[in-house]
Amino acid sequence: MAILNILEFPDPRLRTIAKPVTVVDDRIRQLVDDMFETMYAAPGIGLAATQVNVHERVIVIDLSEDHSEPLVFINPELEVLTDELDEMQEGCLSVPGFYETVTRPDRVRVKALGRDGEPFEMVCEGLLAVCIQHECDHLNGKLFVDYLSNLKRDRIRKKLEKLHRAQANA
Ligand code: QAP
Ligand code: CO
């Protein structure tokens, strides 16, 4: 297992559209395991392969406090099940230190493949619905800051750019 480097906004590689996984083999399972290790170390509740600069459609999520509910979504497909919207404070390992309110559909169905390549589907509500939508956005090159005003997004971009410059000179 390995802890992978997480790309940070405004890195243009976060805008890449990820390709579908063609076979769920040991290479993909290794990626999944490394993504869990990376997410748990952060710590975070969700991570998309895009964030670790692997442009394949793989997501890991664990909303539990004790790493006991790992969820793997390979080639996820979302279907919105309700017109009801839900507001939630979102953050992102690729936008460290910033949290803002985003509005999204409250109930979605996700169809995906699991760690062994078996297809499954799941209806998600609440935090899980927010998280799976946030992570699927990553696979399409989209970030939660894209839902904010240009002013807010630009402020976050400038602060992170400044931080990255300081880190490069350290
Ligand atoms: C996405 O986010 C999410 O800024 C997953 O300094 C977030 O795991 C879905 C994190 C909220 C739904 C609601 C963020 C860690 C982790 C930070 C994360 C930070 C350290 C974010
Ligand atoms: Co994110």
Short mmCIF file of N, CA and C and ligand atoms in Angstrom, two decimals:
data_model
loop_
_atom_site.label_atom_id
_atom_site.label_comp_id
_atom_site.label_asym_id
_atom_site.label_seq_id
_atom_site.Cartn_x
_atom_site.Cartn_y
_atom_site.Cartn_z
N MET A 1 0.86 -1.19 0.00
CA MET A 1 0.00 0.00 0.00
C MET A 1 0.89 1.24 0.00
N ALA A 2 0.30 2.33 -0.43
CA ALA A 2 1.08 3.57 -0.54
C ALA A 2 0.17 4.77 -0.37
N ILE A 3 0.73 5.82 0.22
CA ILE A 3 0.01 7.09 0.27
C ILE A 3 0.37 7.88 -0.98
N LEU A 4 -0.66 8.25 -1.72
CA LEU A 4 -0.46 8.93 -3.02
C LEU A 4 -0.53 10.44 -2.83
N ASN A 5 0.12 11.16 -3.74
CA ASN A 5 0.10 12.63 -3.72
C ASN A 5 -1.27 13.12 -4.22
N ILE A 6 -1.84 14.07 -3.50
CA ILE A 6 -3.16 14.62 -3.88
C ILE A 6 -2.98 15.95 -4.61
N LEU A 7 -3.50 16.04 -5.82
CA LEU A 7 -3.46 17.28 -6.59
C LEU A 7 -4.34 18.33 -5.92
N GLU A 8 -3.91 19.59 -5.97
CA GLU A 8 -4.69 20.66 -5.35
C GLU A 8 -5.10 21.72 -6.37
N PHE A 9 -6.32 22.22 -6.21
CA PHE A 9 -6.85 23.34 -6.98
C PHE A 9 -5.86 24.49 -6.92
N PRO A 10 -5.55 25.18 -8.02
CA PRO A 10 -6.15 25.08 -9.36
C PRO A 10 -5.35 24.21 -10.34
N ASP A 11 -4.78 23.11 -9.90
CA ASP A 11 -4.00 22.25 -10.80
C ASP A 11 -4.87 21.84 -12.01
N PRO A 12 -4.43 22.14 -13.23
CA PRO A 12 -5.26 21.84 -14.41
C PRO A 12 -5.53 20.35 -14.60
N ARG A 13 -4.70 19.49 -14.00
CA ARG A 13 -4.93 18.04 -14.15
C ARG A 13 -6.23 17.60 -13.47
N LEU A 14 -6.72 18.42 -12.52
CA LEU A 14 -8.02 18.13 -11.89
C LEU A 14 -9.18 18.32 -12.87
N ARG A 15 -8.91 18.91 -14.03
CA ARG A 15 -9.95 19.14 -15.06
C ARG A 15 -10.04 17.99 -16.06
N THR A 16 -9.21 16.97 -15.89
CA THR A 16 -9.22 15.82 -16.82
C THR A 16 -10.49 15.00 -16.66
N ILE A 17 -11.07 14.56 -17.79
CA ILE A 17 -12.21 13.63 -17.77
C ILE A 17 -11.64 12.22 -17.69
N ALA A 18 -12.02 11.49 -16.66
CA ALA A 18 -11.48 10.14 -16.44
C ALA A 18 -12.11 9.14 -17.42
N LYS A 19 -11.31 8.13 -17.78
CA LYS A 19 -11.78 7.08 -18.70
C LYS A 19 -12.40 5.92 -17.92
N PRO A 20 -13.40 5.25 -18.53
CA PRO A 20 -13.96 4.06 -17.87
C PRO A 20 -12.89 2.99 -17.65
N VAL A 21 -13.03 2.24 -16.57
CA VAL A 21 -12.18 1.07 -16.32
C VAL A 21 -12.69 -0.05 -17.22
N THR A 22 -11.80 -0.70 -17.96
CA THR A 22 -12.23 -1.77 -18.86
C THR A 22 -12.24 -3.13 -18.17
N VAL A 23 -11.24 -3.39 -17.32
CA VAL A 23 -11.23 -4.63 -16.51
C VAL A 23 -10.86 -4.30 -15.08
N VAL A 24 -11.64 -4.85 -14.15
CA VAL A 24 -11.31 -4.68 -12.73
C VAL A 24 -10.33 -5.79 -12.37
N ASP A 25 -9.05 -5.45 -12.46
CA ASP A 25 -7.99 -6.44 -12.21
C ASP A 25 -7.17 -6.03 -10.99
N ASP A 26 -6.06 -6.73 -10.77
CA ASP A 26 -5.23 -6.45 -9.59
C ASP A 26 -4.66 -5.03 -9.60
N ARG A 27 -4.41 -4.49 -10.81
CA ARG A 27 -3.91 -3.11 -10.91
C ARG A 27 -4.95 -2.14 -10.33
N ILE A 28 -6.21 -2.33 -10.67
CA ILE A 28 -7.28 -1.46 -10.17
C ILE A 28 -7.45 -1.67 -8.66
N ARG A 29 -7.38 -2.95 -8.21
CA ARG A 29 -7.52 -3.21 -6.76
C ARG A 29 -6.38 -2.57 -5.98
N GLN A 30 -5.18 -2.55 -6.57
CA GLN A 30 -4.04 -1.87 -5.92
C GLN A 30 -4.32 -0.37 -5.82
N LEU A 31 -4.86 0.20 -6.90
CA LEU A 31 -5.22 1.63 -6.90
C LEU A 31 -6.26 1.91 -5.81
N VAL A 32 -7.30 1.06 -5.74
CA VAL A 32 -8.35 1.22 -4.73
C VAL A 32 -7.74 1.19 -3.32
N ASP A 33 -6.87 0.22 -3.07
CA ASP A 33 -6.26 0.09 -1.73
C ASP A 33 -5.41 1.32 -1.41
N ASP A 34 -4.64 1.80 -2.38
CA ASP A 34 -3.81 2.99 -2.17
C ASP A 34 -4.68 4.23 -1.95
N MET A 35 -5.81 4.29 -2.66
CA MET A 35 -6.72 5.43 -2.48
C MET A 35 -7.32 5.43 -1.07
N PHE A 36 -7.71 4.24 -0.57
CA PHE A 36 -8.21 4.17 0.82
C PHE A 36 -7.13 4.61 1.80
N GLU A 37 -5.91 4.11 1.62
CA GLU A 37 -4.83 4.48 2.54
C GLU A 37 -4.62 6.00 2.52
N THR A 38 -4.64 6.58 1.33
CA THR A 38 -4.45 8.02 1.16
C THR A 38 -5.58 8.81 1.81
N MET A 39 -6.82 8.34 1.58
CA MET A 39 -7.99 9.04 2.14
C MET A 39 -8.01 8.94 3.67
N TYR A 40 -7.73 7.75 4.20
CA TYR A 40 -7.76 7.57 5.67
C TYR A 40 -6.65 8.39 6.34
N ALA A 41 -5.51 8.51 5.67
CA ALA A 41 -4.39 9.25 6.25
C ALA A 41 -4.68 10.75 6.28
N ALA A 42 -5.50 11.22 5.35
CA ALA A 42 -5.67 12.68 5.17
C ALA A 42 -6.13 13.43 6.43
N PRO A 43 -7.24 13.12 7.14
CA PRO A 43 -8.23 12.11 6.80
C PRO A 43 -9.35 12.75 5.99
N GLY A 44 -10.01 11.90 5.18
CA GLY A 44 -11.14 12.36 4.38
C GLY A 44 -12.22 11.31 4.36
N ILE A 45 -13.37 11.64 3.74
CA ILE A 45 -14.49 10.70 3.65
C ILE A 45 -14.73 10.23 2.22
N GLY A 46 -14.08 10.89 1.24
CA GLY A 46 -14.26 10.50 -0.15
C GLY A 46 -13.06 10.92 -0.97
N LEU A 47 -12.72 10.11 -1.99
CA LEU A 47 -11.59 10.43 -2.86
C LEU A 47 -11.85 9.83 -4.24
N ALA A 48 -11.60 10.62 -5.27
CA ALA A 48 -11.72 10.15 -6.65
C ALA A 48 -10.32 10.00 -7.23
N ALA A 49 -10.16 9.03 -8.15
CA ALA A 49 -8.83 8.74 -8.72
C ALA A 49 -8.21 9.98 -9.37
N THR A 50 -9.05 10.83 -9.97
CA THR A 50 -8.58 12.10 -10.56
C THR A 50 -7.70 12.88 -9.59
N GLN A 51 -8.07 12.86 -8.32
CA GLN A 51 -7.35 13.65 -7.31
C GLN A 51 -5.94 13.13 -7.05
N VAL A 52 -5.69 11.86 -7.38
CA VAL A 52 -4.34 11.31 -7.24
C VAL A 52 -3.70 11.14 -8.63
N ASN A 53 -4.21 11.91 -9.58
CA ASN A 53 -3.64 11.99 -10.93
C ASN A 53 -3.73 10.67 -11.70
N VAL A 54 -4.76 9.87 -11.40
CA VAL A 54 -5.04 8.66 -12.17
C VAL A 54 -6.39 8.90 -12.83
N HIS A 55 -6.43 8.91 -14.17
CA HIS A 55 -7.63 9.40 -14.84
C HIS A 55 -8.50 8.24 -15.33
N GLU A 56 -8.92 7.43 -14.33
CA GLU A 56 -9.81 6.30 -14.55
C GLU A 56 -10.95 6.44 -13.55
N ARG A 57 -12.14 5.85 -13.91
CA ARG A 57 -13.35 6.16 -13.15
C ARG A 57 -13.46 5.27 -11.90
N VAL A 58 -12.76 5.69 -10.86
CA VAL A 58 -12.69 4.97 -9.58
C VAL A 58 -12.89 5.95 -8.43
N ILE A 59 -13.78 5.59 -7.49
CA ILE A 59 -14.08 6.42 -6.31
C ILE A 59 -14.03 5.54 -5.07
N VAL A 60 -13.50 6.06 -3.98
CA VAL A 60 -13.64 5.40 -2.67
C VAL A 60 -14.30 6.39 -1.70
N ILE A 61 -15.15 5.83 -0.84
CA ILE A 61 -15.86 6.61 0.18
C ILE A 61 -15.90 5.79 1.47
N ASP A 62 -15.74 6.43 2.61
CA ASP A 62 -16.03 5.78 3.90
C ASP A 62 -16.50 6.87 4.86
N LEU A 63 -17.79 6.81 5.21
CA LEU A 63 -18.37 7.84 6.08
C LEU A 63 -18.26 7.47 7.55
N SER A 64 -17.76 6.27 7.85
CA SER A 64 -17.69 5.83 9.25
C SER A 64 -16.53 6.51 9.96
N GLU A 65 -16.54 6.46 11.29
CA GLU A 65 -15.46 7.08 12.06
C GLU A 65 -14.29 6.13 12.23
N ASP A 66 -14.54 4.83 12.03
CA ASP A 66 -13.50 3.83 12.36
C ASP A 66 -13.08 2.99 11.13
N HIS A 67 -13.25 3.58 9.92
CA HIS A 67 -12.80 2.92 8.68
C HIS A 67 -13.50 1.59 8.45
N SER A 68 -14.74 1.47 8.97
CA SER A 68 -15.41 0.16 8.93
C SER A 68 -16.41 0.03 7.79
N GLU A 69 -16.62 1.11 7.00
CA GLU A 69 -17.61 1.05 5.93
C GLU A 69 -17.04 1.51 4.59
N PRO A 70 -15.97 0.82 4.13
CA PRO A 70 -15.38 1.22 2.85
C PRO A 70 -16.31 0.93 1.68
N LEU A 71 -16.51 1.91 0.82
CA LEU A 71 -17.35 1.75 -0.38
C LEU A 71 -16.49 2.04 -1.60
N VAL A 72 -16.60 1.16 -2.61
CA VAL A 72 -15.83 1.31 -3.85
C VAL A 72 -16.82 1.45 -5.00
N PHE A 73 -16.62 2.44 -5.84
CA PHE A 73 -17.48 2.67 -7.01
C PHE A 73 -16.59 2.78 -8.24
N ILE A 74 -16.68 1.78 -9.11
CA ILE A 74 -15.93 1.78 -10.37
C ILE A 74 -16.93 2.01 -11.51
N ASN A 75 -16.60 2.91 -12.42
CA ASN A 75 -17.51 3.31 -13.51
C ASN A 75 -18.91 3.69 -12.99
N PRO A 76 -19.00 4.57 -11.99
CA PRO A 76 -20.30 4.91 -11.41
C PRO A 76 -21.18 5.68 -12.40
N GLU A 77 -22.50 5.38 -12.32
CA GLU A 77 -23.49 6.14 -13.10
C GLU A 77 -24.55 6.62 -12.14
N LEU A 78 -24.84 7.92 -12.21
CA LEU A 78 -25.80 8.54 -11.28
C LEU A 78 -27.12 8.78 -11.97
N GLU A 79 -28.19 8.57 -11.21
CA GLU A 79 -29.53 8.93 -11.67
C GLU A 79 -30.18 9.73 -10.53
N VAL A 80 -30.61 10.94 -10.84
CA VAL A 80 -31.25 11.78 -9.82
C VAL A 80 -32.67 11.27 -9.60
N LEU A 81 -33.06 11.04 -8.33
CA LEU A 81 -34.35 10.43 -8.03
C LEU A 81 -35.40 11.42 -7.51
N THR A 82 -35.00 12.66 -7.23
CA THR A 82 -35.95 13.61 -6.66
C THR A 82 -35.64 15.03 -7.10
N ASP A 83 -36.66 15.88 -7.09
CA ASP A 83 -36.46 17.31 -7.38
C ASP A 83 -35.99 18.05 -6.14
N GLU A 84 -36.07 17.36 -4.98
CA GLU A 84 -35.70 18.04 -3.73
C GLU A 84 -34.20 18.27 -3.67
N LEU A 85 -33.86 19.47 -3.25
CA LEU A 85 -32.44 19.84 -3.15
C LEU A 85 -32.05 19.95 -1.68
N ASP A 86 -30.77 19.74 -1.44
CA ASP A 86 -30.26 19.75 -0.07
C ASP A 86 -29.00 20.62 -0.06
N GLU A 87 -28.89 21.47 0.93
CA GLU A 87 -27.69 22.30 1.07
C GLU A 87 -26.76 21.64 2.06
N MET A 88 -25.47 21.58 1.71
CA MET A 88 -24.51 21.04 2.67
C MET A 88 -23.17 21.76 2.55
N GLN A 89 -22.49 21.90 3.67
CA GLN A 89 -21.12 22.43 3.67
C GLN A 89 -20.23 21.37 3.06
N GLU A 90 -19.53 21.70 2.01
CA GLU A 90 -18.61 20.74 1.41
C GLU A 90 -17.17 21.22 1.54
N GLY A 91 -16.30 20.24 1.60
CA GLY A 91 -14.87 20.50 1.55
C GLY A 91 -14.30 19.53 0.54
N CYS A 92 -12.99 19.53 0.36
CA CYS A 92 -12.37 18.64 -0.62
C CYS A 92 -10.89 18.54 -0.30
N LEU A 93 -10.35 17.34 -0.37
CA LEU A 93 -8.91 17.17 -0.13
C LEU A 93 -8.08 17.92 -1.16
N SER A 94 -8.68 18.25 -2.31
CA SER A 94 -7.97 19.01 -3.34
C SER A 94 -8.15 20.52 -3.18
N VAL A 95 -8.94 20.92 -2.17
CA VAL A 95 -9.15 22.34 -1.86
C VAL A 95 -8.99 22.50 -0.35
N PRO A 96 -7.80 22.17 0.18
CA PRO A 96 -7.64 22.05 1.63
C PRO A 96 -7.88 23.38 2.37
N GLY A 97 -8.63 23.27 3.46
CA GLY A 97 -8.85 24.43 4.33
C GLY A 97 -10.06 25.27 3.98
N PHE A 98 -10.80 24.91 2.92
CA PHE A 98 -11.96 25.71 2.50
C PHE A 98 -13.23 24.86 2.51
N TYR A 99 -14.28 25.43 3.08
CA TYR A 99 -15.57 24.74 3.18
C TYR A 99 -16.65 25.73 2.78
N GLU A 100 -17.52 25.33 1.86
CA GLU A 100 -18.60 26.22 1.41
C GLU A 100 -19.87 25.41 1.18
N THR A 101 -21.00 26.11 1.24
CA THR A 101 -22.30 25.45 1.04
C THR A 101 -22.57 25.23 -0.44
N VAL A 102 -22.96 23.99 -0.77
CA VAL A 102 -23.33 23.61 -2.14
C VAL A 102 -24.71 22.98 -2.10
N THR A 103 -25.53 23.24 -3.11
CA THR A 103 -26.88 22.69 -3.21
C THR A 103 -26.90 21.59 -4.27
N ARG A 104 -27.41 20.41 -3.88
CA ARG A 104 -27.46 19.28 -4.81
C ARG A 104 -28.74 18.48 -4.58
N PRO A 105 -29.13 17.65 -5.57
CA PRO A 105 -30.27 16.74 -5.37
C PRO A 105 -30.04 15.88 -4.12
N ASP A 106 -31.14 15.60 -3.43
CA ASP A 106 -31.12 14.95 -2.12
C ASP A 106 -31.10 13.42 -2.20
N ARG A 107 -31.56 12.88 -3.36
CA ARG A 107 -31.62 11.42 -3.49
C ARG A 107 -31.16 11.01 -4.88
N VAL A 108 -30.19 10.12 -4.94
CA VAL A 108 -29.69 9.63 -6.24
C VAL A 108 -29.55 8.11 -6.18
N ARG A 109 -29.66 7.49 -7.36
CA ARG A 109 -29.32 6.07 -7.46
C ARG A 109 -27.97 5.99 -8.14
N VAL A 110 -27.08 5.16 -7.62
CA VAL A 110 -25.79 4.97 -8.28
C VAL A 110 -25.67 3.50 -8.68
N LYS A 111 -25.28 3.31 -9.94
CA LYS A 111 -24.95 1.97 -10.44
C LYS A 111 -23.46 1.96 -10.68
N ALA A 112 -22.78 0.93 -10.22
CA ALA A 112 -21.32 0.88 -10.35
C ALA A 112 -20.85 -0.56 -10.25
N LEU A 113 -19.53 -0.74 -10.41
CA LEU A 113 -18.90 -2.02 -10.14
C LEU A 113 -18.16 -1.92 -8.82
N GLY A 114 -18.14 -3.01 -8.06
CA GLY A 114 -17.41 -3.05 -6.80
C GLY A 114 -15.97 -3.47 -7.00
N ARG A 115 -15.24 -3.68 -5.90
CA ARG A 115 -13.80 -3.99 -5.91
C ARG A 115 -13.49 -5.28 -6.68
N ASP A 116 -14.47 -6.19 -6.74
CA ASP A 116 -14.26 -7.44 -7.46
C ASP A 116 -14.89 -7.43 -8.86
N GLY A 117 -15.35 -6.24 -9.27
CA GLY A 117 -15.91 -6.11 -10.61
C GLY A 117 -17.37 -6.46 -10.71
N GLU A 118 -18.00 -6.77 -9.54
CA GLU A 118 -19.40 -7.15 -9.57
C GLU A 118 -20.28 -5.90 -9.62
N PRO A 119 -21.31 -5.91 -10.51
CA PRO A 119 -22.19 -4.74 -10.57
C PRO A 119 -23.11 -4.66 -9.36
N PHE A 120 -23.39 -3.45 -8.91
CA PHE A 120 -24.36 -3.27 -7.82
C PHE A 120 -25.03 -1.93 -8.00
N GLU A 121 -26.14 -1.73 -7.33
CA GLU A 121 -26.74 -0.41 -7.29
C GLU A 121 -27.18 -0.07 -5.90
N MET A 122 -27.30 1.23 -5.66
CA MET A 122 -27.49 1.72 -4.30
C MET A 122 -28.26 3.03 -4.40
N VAL A 123 -29.24 3.21 -3.51
CA VAL A 123 -29.92 4.50 -3.43
C VAL A 123 -29.28 5.28 -2.29
N CYS A 124 -28.87 6.51 -2.56
CA CYS A 124 -28.13 7.31 -1.58
C CYS A 124 -28.91 8.55 -1.20
N GLU A 125 -28.90 8.86 0.10
CA GLU A 125 -29.51 10.07 0.64
C GLU A 125 -28.54 10.73 1.60
N GLY A 126 -28.85 11.97 1.97
CA GLY A 126 -28.06 12.64 2.99
C GLY A 126 -26.60 12.80 2.58
N LEU A 127 -25.70 12.61 3.57
CA LEU A 127 -24.27 12.84 3.33
C LEU A 127 -23.73 11.95 2.21
N LEU A 128 -24.21 10.69 2.15
CA LEU A 128 -23.71 9.79 1.10
C LEU A 128 -24.11 10.29 -0.29
N ALA A 129 -25.33 10.84 -0.41
CA ALA A 129 -25.78 11.39 -1.71
C ALA A 129 -24.89 12.57 -2.11
N VAL A 130 -24.57 13.42 -1.15
CA VAL A 130 -23.69 14.57 -1.43
C VAL A 130 -22.31 14.08 -1.85
N CYS A 131 -21.80 13.13 -1.08
CA CYS A 131 -20.43 12.65 -1.30
C CYS A 131 -20.29 11.97 -2.66
N ILE A 132 -21.23 11.10 -3.02
CA ILE A 132 -21.10 10.39 -4.31
C ILE A 132 -21.21 11.38 -5.48
N GLN A 133 -22.06 12.39 -5.34
CA GLN A 133 -22.16 13.41 -6.41
C GLN A 133 -20.88 14.23 -6.50
N HIS A 134 -20.33 14.61 -5.35
CA HIS A 134 -19.07 15.37 -5.31
C HIS A 134 -17.93 14.57 -5.97
N GLU A 135 -17.87 13.27 -5.67
CA GLU A 135 -16.78 12.44 -6.22
C GLU A 135 -16.99 12.16 -7.71
N CYS A 136 -18.25 11.93 -8.14
CA CYS A 136 -18.51 11.74 -9.58
C CYS A 136 -18.15 13.00 -10.35
N ASP A 137 -18.39 14.17 -9.78
CA ASP A 137 -17.96 15.43 -10.41
C ASP A 137 -16.47 15.40 -10.71
N HIS A 138 -15.65 14.93 -9.73
CA HIS A 138 -14.20 14.87 -9.95
C HIS A 138 -13.86 14.09 -11.22
N LEU A 139 -14.56 12.96 -11.44
CA LEU A 139 -14.26 12.12 -12.61
C LEU A 139 -14.59 12.85 -13.91
N ASN A 140 -15.44 13.88 -13.80
CA ASN A 140 -15.79 14.70 -14.97
C ASN A 140 -15.04 16.03 -14.97
N GLY A 141 -13.99 16.13 -14.15
CA GLY A 141 -13.16 17.34 -14.13
C GLY A 141 -13.78 18.52 -13.42
N LYS A 142 -14.78 18.24 -12.59
CA LYS A 142 -15.50 19.33 -11.91
C LYS A 142 -15.20 19.34 -10.40
N LEU A 143 -15.14 20.53 -9.83
CA LEU A 143 -14.84 20.70 -8.40
C LEU A 143 -15.98 21.44 -7.71
N PHE A 144 -16.10 21.28 -6.38
CA PHE A 144 -17.21 21.95 -5.69
C PHE A 144 -17.10 23.46 -5.79
N VAL A 145 -15.87 23.98 -5.95
CA VAL A 145 -15.72 25.45 -6.07
C VAL A 145 -16.35 25.98 -7.35
N ASP A 146 -16.61 25.09 -8.33
CA ASP A 146 -17.27 25.52 -9.58
C ASP A 146 -18.72 25.94 -9.33
N TYR A 147 -19.31 25.52 -8.19
CA TYR A 147 -20.69 25.89 -7.87
C TYR A 147 -20.75 27.24 -7.15
N LEU A 148 -19.58 27.79 -6.78
CA LEU A 148 -19.55 29.06 -6.05
C LEU A 148 -19.51 30.23 -7.03
N SER A 149 -19.67 31.45 -6.51
CA SER A 149 -19.53 32.65 -7.35
C SER A 149 -18.09 32.74 -7.83
N ASN A 150 -17.89 33.43 -8.96
CA ASN A 150 -16.53 33.64 -9.48
C ASN A 150 -15.67 34.32 -8.43
N LEU A 151 -16.27 35.23 -7.69
CA LEU A 151 -15.52 35.98 -6.68
C LEU A 151 -14.98 35.03 -5.60
N LYS A 152 -15.88 34.18 -5.09
CA LYS A 152 -15.45 33.24 -4.03
C LYS A 152 -14.41 32.26 -4.54
N ARG A 153 -14.64 31.74 -5.77
CA ARG A 153 -13.70 30.76 -6.34
C ARG A 153 -12.33 31.40 -6.56
N ASP A 154 -12.33 32.65 -7.05
CA ASP A 154 -11.07 33.35 -7.30
C ASP A 154 -10.31 33.63 -6.01
N ARG A 155 -11.05 33.95 -4.96
CA ARG A 155 -10.39 34.17 -3.66
C ARG A 155 -9.71 32.90 -3.17
N ILE A 156 -10.41 31.77 -3.30
CA ILE A 156 -9.84 30.48 -2.87
C ILE A 156 -8.62 30.15 -3.73
N ARG A 157 -8.77 30.36 -5.05
CA ARG A 157 -7.64 30.08 -5.97
C ARG A 157 -6.42 30.89 -5.59
N LYS A 158 -6.59 32.17 -5.34
CA LYS A 158 -5.44 33.05 -5.02
C LYS A 158 -4.78 32.63 -3.71
N LYS A 159 -5.60 32.27 -2.71
CA LYS A 159 -5.02 31.85 -1.41
C LYS A 159 -4.23 30.56 -1.56
N LEU A 160 -4.79 29.61 -2.34
CA LEU A 160 -4.07 28.34 -2.52
C LEU A 160 -2.81 28.53 -3.37
N GLU A 161 -2.87 29.40 -4.39
CA GLU A 161 -1.68 29.68 -5.21
C GLU A 161 -0.56 30.27 -4.35
N LYS A 162 -0.95 31.17 -3.46
CA LYS A 162 0.03 31.79 -2.56
C LYS A 162 0.68 30.74 -1.66
N LEU A 163 -0.19 29.85 -1.13
CA LEU A 163 0.29 28.77 -0.27
C LEU A 163 1.24 27.84 -1.03
N HIS A 164 0.88 27.53 -2.27
CA HIS A 164 1.71 26.63 -3.08
C HIS A 164 3.06 27.27 -3.40
N ARG A 165 3.06 28.58 -3.64
CA ARG A 165 4.33 29.30 -3.87
C ARG A 165 5.21 29.22 -2.63
N ALA A 166 4.59 29.45 -1.47
CA ALA A 166 5.35 29.41 -0.21
C ALA A 166 5.91 28.00 0.02
N GLN A 167 5.11 26.98 -0.31
CA GLN A 167 5.56 25.60 -0.12
C GLN A 167 6.72 25.28 -1.08
N ALA A 168 6.66 25.81 -2.31
CA ALA A 168 7.71 25.58 -3.31
C ALA A 168 9.01 26.23 -2.87
N ASN A 169 8.93 27.32 -2.10
CA ASN A 169 10.14 28.05 -1.68
C ASN A 169 10.66 27.61 -0.31
N ALA A 170 9.95 26.65 0.30
CA ALA A 170 10.34 26.25 1.67
C ALA A 170 11.58 25.34 1.64
C1 QAP B 1 -16.11 15.25 -0.15
O1 QAP B 1 -14.22 15.54 1.22
C2 QAP B 1 -17.24 15.76 0.72
O2 QAP B 1 -10.26 21.00 3.55
C3 QAP B 1 -15.01 14.55 0.61
O3 QAP B 1 -8.15 20.54 5.14
C4 QAP B 1 -17.02 16.73 1.70
O4 QAP B 1 -13.04 14.11 2.44
C5 QAP B 1 -18.49 15.29 0.54
C6 QAP B 1 -10.63 17.39 3.98
C7 QAP B 1 -18.06 17.18 2.47
C8 QAP B 1 -19.53 15.75 1.34
C9 QAP B 1 -19.34 16.69 2.30
C10 QAP B 1 -10.86 18.69 3.56
C11 QAP B 1 -9.55 17.16 4.81
C12 QAP B 1 -11.48 16.27 3.53
C13 QAP B 1 -10.03 19.72 3.95
C14 QAP B 1 -13.24 15.25 2.12
C15 QAP B 1 -8.94 19.48 4.79
C16 QAP B 1 -8.71 18.19 5.22
C17 QAP B 1 -12.47 16.39 2.61
CO CO B 2 -13.24 16.47 -3.62
#
